[in-house]
């Protein structure tokens, strides 16, 4: 019997061919296996029917842990057997099947870690030790099929020893494309900030020592550079904040081990699972009572972003020091993508760091670390990137067309929706300039090539001035693709609907800003969305509040507070007394009062983020937003130990949830009620109010599902209270599990509207 098998999914770069080889040999089958140019694997087997059946069973049941099989296409061939043994063939260039993809980067496996520590092993102490089960993939691949010559490992020909292992069917490195050793593999070296090499026989451990002593280093990893520093010493952290123009934005840290992470943060079993997973994301952990790192790491926040080492190099860094953790933050100049090339690093980071720890392997595709947090026992993506991209999100149904989603403006990623798979790019960032636009374009093109997709349409935001909208238009014109514009909050809800395969949902979306269908600034919305319709209904929203001075208002929460409070109380005294929290002091305060009186230059927004911002200024939690989401994040931290002291009943006027009353009540209770309780009360009010309004609308429209999306859905208190309110009424409450609730989920939602709606 002869059978030809095509397997699609994540089957290249995960030890699939060696597995097929061993399985075929085990059952005495002959034939071949080879990688295809479309990221799939082709197998021909010849032998007895029973043996082939056993082979087919093992193919799915015993596949390598990192492999994902989407489809197995078999065809029985006529004719006599042609092979007298089973062989791994050279890859083919065939590309007619689409939808397979190469795997994300994989953290060092336990076997490699053991070898790294074994003085008798030839790869003892080798910083880039890897095997078929671990190492970089996405970040080193230039084109398909996944063969060494198509990766940046091409420049490192195998030595005799590595070659032997590579060709040995029972070796763990059989056909492992990243295999290397100290003799033949990439080299690591230390330089000054000017790039002058420092001779040292152990540059990685020396780098660890320098960090521990207080130096700042740029360290090249898999997907880009990290800027690293001590997590306890004030001097380097201050210097880093100054140089990176990061007044208060939290730095991620890398802990030496799970145990040391537990010495300064609370880690539950779900968080432990994430921290030690092969994706090794940054996990936002609550600081513990024994938190001992510098307050400069994550100022005024209750949590800190922690990851564990994910390469041999990271482990070696900690060897000769006692530090529990190092700061390890993405090296990206303001509004630029993460730095990936050595020259670029010298140029852009030389002024910030004292030393560089370089290696000489090129990075084909930059990729930032992923960030998650855990609500109860649910994983919440803040950023989905390294360790996850480009693995697809599997949907329950097939889309009608292949659609690219280009996303919005902030925290952007792109998405390729193909049949029942959504491939989401690595984190691109804020797309506002030429560099980030180019990165978005490159990441999208790479995704299209990797998945061998034939695109029909491109989806983007409704905002006429977004860079991504202009780019979508260009690409649509150039390629003859259909252009589909999707309202920002609709995209959020569509993503949620598709993740959970529901046909109809009342979605609550809370974030900072999205361009509404009326051109107004939206951000606290209740929408009715259905699967087949490209339209949606806005059923309710937060009360519109004045946005004094537009962009200045989003930067300085005092302005929001003044706008809201002025509707109910006389704020003159308060504003003048607190005018030092405005960049231009009293002059500005007087101008604001004048503006409010005359009502000029005041636009409005229904944004939930802005209401929270206003409260931060009233409570003195935050007066300036120096990074995206800062006031709201700090308010959540302030509320963590609070309770709903005000217990205000939601005031709903028609389709609108009043926000003036709660903000005024907070103002009036300062000094009478604790800051934590007031911070909690506003969360509770908004969550209960929005949930009540959504419940009312869901009943009116006979909808059983209420969802919560938007950046504010990362907020644990809002999510918990909303869930309790919805579930108490017997409806199902849905949140994101596969994509970020923030704007990192928007391109997926856009693509979903484009791919599943009837046009
Ligand atoms: Zn390994
Ligand atoms: Zn070697
Ligand atoms: Zn949003």
CSV table of C-alpha atoms in Angstrom, one decimal, residues 26 78 135 214 281 344 380 453 472 480 584 625 631 706:
chain,number,residue,atom,x,y,z
A,26,UNK,CA,9.4,1.9,13.8
A,78,UNK,CA,-1.4,3.3,-7.4
A,135,UNK,CA,15.3,28.0,20.4
A,214,UNK,CA,25.4,49.3,38.6
A,281,UNK,CA,5.9,36.0,28.7
A,344,UNK,CA,21.5,50.5,14.8
A,380,UNK,CA,-5.4,38.3,30.0
A,453,UNK,CA,-2.3,33.7,1.7
A,472,UNK,CA,-4.9,50.4,3.9
A,480,UNK,CA,-7.1,45.6,-6.1
A,584,UNK,CA,1.5,76.6,33.2
A,625,UNK,CA,0.0,61.0,31.8
A,631,UNK,CA,-3.6,57.4,35.3
A,706,UNK,CA,-22.7,40.4,27.4
